[in-house]
Amino acid sequence: MRLHPGEPEAPGWRVVQLTDVVRRLREEASGVTGRPLLVAIDGRGGAGKSTLVERLRSLVPRSGVVHTDDVAWHHAYFDWGGLLVENVLVPLHRGEAVEFRPVAWAEHDRPGAIEVVSGMDFVWIEGTGVIREQCAPWIDASIWVQGDLDEQERRLSARDGDSAEQRRHVTAWLAEELPFLLREQPWRRATVVVAGTSGLRHDPESEIVVAV
């Protein structure tokens, strides 16, 4: 697996049931009552975070999703932790619903708001950089999605194209992502490390590859 310098490949990959991962997350936050479990799902661009979230959401019907890209939109690549904590994590931690319309949404005429209804069992907080010290007091459990850089780059190119503008965006993104992730080392904080790319045979509908 090709990784950026400073990120070690997780050891002991094995195939488990996705339900086992959900059970492990519940066990990590066994004392939580009266509010949803808040689970951070982190990984580099193209690692497979969004795909994993949809699989988890299907498995846990009473669950909501917050994408940090929506919090960061026209704000900053990574300097959005305070916005997430104050407007999303703190209300969820109190068992409240969330309806947050960032200032940048209003400034750029983006309709709607970031919403999570009350009464959820889980809320998945998905995005690169969400497993960070700043958010840790409000996060109950976490997943780091580790993937091969070549495959991630292929996925991003297929999703976002390979225009000159997109290449400039990727360069600017990496200039902030690389030092940020090296500082925070989310793979060391995560409750579970899963493989976004793996050669191990498994049923993608019901199984997942995790590190020991």
CSV table of C-alpha atoms in Angstrom, one decimal:
chain,number,residue,atom,x,y,z
A,1,MET,CA,0.0,0.0,0.0
A,2,ARG,CA,1.5,3.3,-1.1
A,3,LEU,CA,1.1,6.0,1.7
A,4,HIS,CA,2.3,9.5,2.3
A,5,PRO,CA,5.5,9.6,4.4
A,6,GLY,CA,4.8,9.5,8.1
A,7,GLU,CA,1.7,7.4,7.9
A,8,PRO,CA,2.5,3.7,8.7
A,9,GLU,CA,0.5,0.9,7.1
A,10,ALA,CA,-1.9,-0.6,9.6
A,11,PRO,CA,-0.9,-4.2,10.6
A,12,GLY,CA,-2.8,-7.4,10.5
A,13,TRP,CA,-5.6,-6.8,7.9
A,14,ARG,CA,-8.5,-9.2,8.2
A,15,VAL,CA,-12.1,-9.5,7.0
A,16,VAL,CA,-14.9,-9.0,9.5
A,17,GLN,CA,-18.6,-8.4,9.3
A,18,LEU,CA,-19.6,-4.7,9.1
A,19,THR,CA,-22.0,-5.4,12.0
A,20,ASP,CA,-18.9,-6.3,14.1
A,21,VAL,CA,-17.5,-2.8,13.4
A,22,VAL,CA,-20.8,-1.2,14.6
A,23,ARG,CA,-20.7,-3.3,17.7
A,24,ARG,CA,-17.2,-2.2,18.5
A,25,LEU,CA,-18.1,1.4,18.1
A,26,ARG,CA,-21.1,0.9,20.5
A,27,GLU,CA,-18.8,-0.7,23.0
A,28,GLU,CA,-16.3,2.2,22.8
A,29,ALA,CA,-19.2,4.5,23.9
A,30,SER,CA,-21.1,2.1,26.1
A,31,GLY,CA,-21.9,4.9,28.6
A,32,VAL,CA,-23.7,7.2,26.2
A,33,THR,CA,-27.4,7.7,26.9
A,34,GLY,CA,-30.0,10.3,25.9
A,35,ARG,CA,-28.2,11.3,22.7
A,36,PRO,CA,-26.7,9.8,19.6
A,37,LEU,CA,-23.3,8.2,19.4
A,38,LEU,CA,-21.0,10.7,17.6
A,39,VAL,CA,-18.6,8.8,15.3
A,40,ALA,CA,-15.9,10.5,13.3
A,41,ILE,CA,-15.0,9.0,9.9
A,42,ASP,CA,-11.7,10.3,8.6
A,43,GLY,CA,-9.4,9.5,5.7
A,44,ARG,CA,-7.6,11.2,2.8
A,45,GLY,CA,-9.5,12.3,-0.3
A,46,GLY,CA,-10.7,9.3,-2.4
A,47,ALA,CA,-10.1,6.8,0.5
A,48,GLY,CA,-13.7,5.6,0.5
A,49,LYS,CA,-15.2,7.6,3.4
A,50,SER,CA,-18.5,8.5,1.7
A,51,THR,CA,-19.0,5.0,0.5
A,52,LEU,CA,-18.4,3.6,4.0
A,53,VAL,CA,-20.8,6.1,5.5
A,54,GLU,CA,-23.6,5.0,3.2
A,55,ARG,CA,-23.0,1.4,4.1
A,56,LEU,CA,-23.1,2.2,7.8
A,57,ARG,CA,-26.2,4.4,7.4
A,58,SER,CA,-28.0,1.5,5.7
A,59,LEU,CA,-27.0,-0.8,8.6
A,60,VAL,CA,-28.1,1.7,11.3
A,61,PRO,CA,-31.3,3.2,10.0
A,62,ARG,CA,-31.7,5.7,12.8
A,63,SER,CA,-28.5,7.6,12.0
A,64,GLY,CA,-27.7,10.9,10.5
A,65,VAL,CA,-24.6,12.2,8.6
A,66,VAL,CA,-22.7,15.4,8.7
A,67,HIS,CA,-20.1,16.0,5.9
A,68,THR,CA,-17.3,18.4,7.0
A,69,ASP,CA,-17.0,19.5,3.4
A,70,ASP,CA,-20.3,21.3,4.0
A,71,VAL,CA,-18.9,23.1,7.1
A,72,ALA,CA,-15.7,23.9,5.2
A,73,TRP,CA,-17.4,25.1,2.0
A,74,HIS,CA,-15.9,28.5,1.0
A,75,HIS,CA,-14.5,28.8,4.5
A,76,ALA,CA,-11.2,26.9,4.8
A,77,TYR,CA,-9.6,23.6,3.9
A,78,PHE,CA,-9.0,22.6,7.5
A,79,ASP,CA,-9.5,25.6,9.8
A,80,TRP,CA,-13.2,24.7,10.4
A,81,GLY,CA,-12.9,22.8,13.7
A,82,GLY,CA,-14.4,25.6,15.8
A,83,LEU,CA,-17.4,25.9,13.5
A,84,LEU,CA,-18.0,22.2,13.7
A,85,VAL,CA,-17.7,22.0,17.4
A,86,GLU,CA,-19.9,25.0,18.3
A,87,ASN,CA,-22.6,24.5,15.7
A,88,VAL,CA,-22.8,20.7,15.3
A,89,LEU,CA,-21.0,18.6,17.9
A,90,VAL,CA,-22.0,20.6,21.0
A,91,PRO,CA,-25.8,20.6,20.2
A,92,LEU,CA,-25.6,16.9,19.3
A,93,HIS,CA,-23.8,16.1,22.5
A,94,ARG,CA,-26.7,17.7,24.3
A,95,GLY,CA,-29.2,15.5,22.5
A,96,GLU,CA,-30.5,18.4,20.4
A,97,ALA,CA,-31.3,18.7,16.7
A,98,VAL,CA,-28.9,20.6,14.4
A,99,GLU,CA,-29.9,23.3,11.9
A,100,PHE,CA,-26.7,25.2,11.0
A,101,ARG,CA,-26.5,27.5,8.1
A,102,PRO,CA,-22.8,28.6,7.8
A,103,VAL,CA,-22.1,32.3,7.0
A,104,ALA,CA,-20.4,31.3,3.7
A,105,TRP,CA,-23.6,29.6,2.6
A,106,ALA,CA,-25.5,32.9,3.0
A,107,GLU,CA,-22.7,34.9,1.4
A,108,HIS,CA,-22.7,32.6,-1.7
A,109,ASP,CA,-26.5,32.1,-1.9
A,110,ARG,CA,-26.2,28.3,-1.2
A,111,PRO,CA,-29.7,27.2,-0.1
A,112,GLY,CA,-30.6,25.0,2.9
A,113,ALA,CA,-28.7,24.2,6.0
A,114,ILE,CA,-26.7,21.4,7.7
A,115,GLU,CA,-29.4,19.5,9.5
A,116,VAL,CA,-29.6,16.5,11.9
A,117,VAL,CA,-33.0,15.6,13.5
A,118,SER,CA,-33.2,14.6,17.1
A,119,GLY,CA,-33.7,11.1,18.2
A,120,MET,CA,-30.9,9.5,16.2
A,121,ASP,CA,-28.9,6.4,17.5
A,122,PHE,CA,-25.7,7.4,15.6
A,123,VAL,CA,-24.5,10.5,13.8
A,124,TRP,CA,-21.6,9.9,11.4
A,125,ILE,CA,-19.3,13.0,11.1
A,126,GLU,CA,-17.4,12.4,7.8
A,127,GLY,CA,-14.5,14.2,6.3
A,128,THR,CA,-10.8,14.6,6.1
A,129,GLY,CA,-9.4,16.1,9.3
A,130,VAL,CA,-12.3,15.4,11.6
A,131,ILE,CA,-10.3,13.1,13.9
A,132,ARG,CA,-8.4,16.0,15.6
A,133,GLU,CA,-7.6,17.0,19.1
A,134,GLN,CA,-9.9,20.0,18.8
A,135,CYS,CA,-13.0,17.8,18.3
A,136,ALA,CA,-12.0,14.9,20.5
A,137,PRO,CA,-14.0,15.9,23.6
A,138,TRP,CA,-17.2,15.5,21.7
A,139,ILE,CA,-16.4,12.4,19.6
A,140,ASP,CA,-17.4,9.0,21.1
A,141,ALA,CA,-15.6,6.7,18.6
A,142,SER,CA,-13.8,7.0,15.2
A,143,ILE,CA,-12.8,5.3,12.0
A,144,TRP,CA,-9.7,6.0,10.0
A,145,VAL,CA,-10.0,4.8,6.3
A,146,GLN,CA,-6.6,4.0,5.0
A,147,GLY,CA,-6.1,3.5,1.3
A,148,ASP,CA,-3.5,3.2,-1.4
A,149,LEU,CA,-2.5,6.6,-2.9
A,150,ASP,CA,-2.6,5.4,-6.5
A,151,GLU,CA,-6.1,4.1,-6.1
A,152,GLN,CA,-7.2,7.2,-4.3
A,153,GLU,CA,-5.8,9.5,-7.0
A,154,ARG,CA,-7.6,7.4,-9.6
A,155,ARG,CA,-10.9,7.7,-7.8
A,156,LEU,CA,-10.5,11.5,-7.4
A,157,SER,CA,-9.6,11.9,-11.1
A,158,ALA,CA,-12.7,9.9,-12.1
A,159,ARG,CA,-14.9,11.9,-9.7
A,160,ASP,CA,-13.5,15.4,-10.1
A,161,GLY,CA,-11.7,15.4,-13.5
A,162,ASP,CA,-8.1,16.3,-14.3
A,163,SER,CA,-8.4,19.9,-15.5
A,164,ALA,CA,-5.7,22.5,-14.8
A,165,GLU,CA,-8.0,24.1,-12.2
A,166,GLN,CA,-8.5,20.8,-10.5
A,167,ARG,CA,-4.8,20.1,-10.3
A,168,ARG,CA,-4.3,23.6,-8.8
A,169,HIS,CA,-7.0,22.7,-6.2
A,170,VAL,CA,-5.3,19.4,-5.3
A,171,THR,CA,-1.9,21.1,-4.9
A,172,ALA,CA,-3.3,23.7,-2.6
A,173,TRP,CA,-5.3,21.1,-0.7
A,174,LEU,CA,-2.2,18.9,-0.2
A,175,ALA,CA,-0.1,21.8,1.0
A,176,GLU,CA,-2.4,22.0,4.0
A,177,GLU,CA,-3.5,18.4,4.3
A,178,LEU,CA,0.0,16.8,4.6
A,179,PRO,CA,1.3,18.9,7.6
A,180,PHE,CA,-2.1,18.8,9.3
A,181,LEU,CA,-2.5,15.1,9.2
A,182,LEU,CA,1.2,14.5,10.2
A,183,ARG,CA,0.5,16.7,13.2
A,184,GLU,CA,-2.8,15.2,14.2
A,185,GLN,CA,-2.0,11.5,13.2
A,186,PRO,CA,-5.6,10.5,13.1
A,187,TRP,CA,-4.7,6.9,12.3
A,188,ARG,CA,-3.2,6.6,15.9
A,189,ARG,CA,-6.4,8.0,17.5
A,190,ALA,CA,-8.9,6.0,15.6
A,191,THR,CA,-11.1,3.3,17.3
A,192,VAL,CA,-11.0,1.3,14.1
A,193,VAL,CA,-8.8,1.4,11.1
A,194,VAL,CA,-10.4,0.1,7.9
A,195,ALA,CA,-9.0,-0.5,4.4
A,196,GLY,CA,-10.4,1.8,1.8
A,197,THR,CA,-8.5,-0.3,-0.8
A,198,SER,CA,-7.7,-4.0,-0.2
A,199,GLY,CA,-6.8,-7.1,-2.2
A,200,LEU,CA,-8.4,-9.3,0.4
A,201,ARG,CA,-11.6,-11.0,-0.9
A,202,HIS,CA,-14.7,-10.0,0.9
A,203,ASP,CA,-18.4,-9.3,0.3
A,204,PRO,CA,-18.6,-5.5,0.1
A,205,GLU,CA,-22.3,-5.6,1.1
A,206,SER,CA,-21.8,-7.2,4.5
A,207,GLU,CA,-18.0,-7.4,5.2
A,208,ILE,CA,-15.1,-5.0,5.6
A,209,VAL,CA,-11.3,-5.2,5.9
A,210,VAL,CA,-10.0,-3.9,9.2
A,211,ALA,CA,-6.6,-3.8,11.0
A,212,VAL,CA,-6.0,-5.7,14.1
